[in-house]
């Protein structure tokens, strides 16, 4: 084989190697593309600003009444990390105030806590939260079980103990979502033996109730 023949052979060999390399690259890309098409997405695209907001926020879990007022359903809200780090006493006050504000309108949930509710104090003793509530809390304008709007009568909440008990457990279950909190005790204007508490059978230390929480995704 002459020099020209050898040079031609080398050139052809280079061309063949280059073609094989390109073909393998193409097949590798196609395989990755196919695997990605078959795999479910595991992330969502959000802006950097939105990501920073979430990363600096702490979730609080609130329980509101279902539409038929027989179960509790969870609603999650976010507060700044700086507030959450103030401790369970501060966090408990935030939770109760958020419950009084009520659920978001689109949720179709409700709260029977009157907007005029006065919380005298919220104290934390170890794993226990002591909530001192004004007596007027038990005598707000009543709320119809058929409508989320107040009717305007001054009937005591204790007249419908079953509904009011569920309402009180919306407070208890929300407060016991705080890390380290397992017990809730109520007082009425400083009195732990108030008749209103006796009527509702929530006198003394109360534990959360998971059996009244509706965890179904599509339930309203």
Short mmCIF file of C-alpha atoms in Angstrom, two decimals, residues 65 69-70 157-168 200:
data_model
loop_
_atom_site.label_atom_id
_atom_site.label_comp_id
_atom_site.label_asym_id
_atom_site.label_seq_id
_atom_site.Cartn_x
_atom_site.Cartn_y
_atom_site.Cartn_z
CA UNK A 65 -65.60 23.26 61.73
CA UNK A 69 -70.55 21.33 62.17
CA UNK A 70 -69.86 17.73 63.16
CA UNK A 157 -73.53 28.94 73.49
CA UNK A 158 -73.86 26.34 76.23
CA UNK A 159 -77.49 25.82 75.18
CA UNK A 160 -76.17 23.72 72.31
CA UNK A 161 -73.45 21.87 74.16
CA UNK A 162 -72.63 19.46 71.31
CA UNK A 163 -71.89 22.24 68.83
CA UNK A 164 -70.03 24.34 71.40
CA UNK A 165 -67.97 21.33 72.47
CA UNK A 166 -66.82 20.85 68.87
CA UNK A 167 -65.99 24.56 68.78
CA UNK A 168 -63.88 24.26 71.94
CA UNK A 200 -69.69 21.66 78.43
#
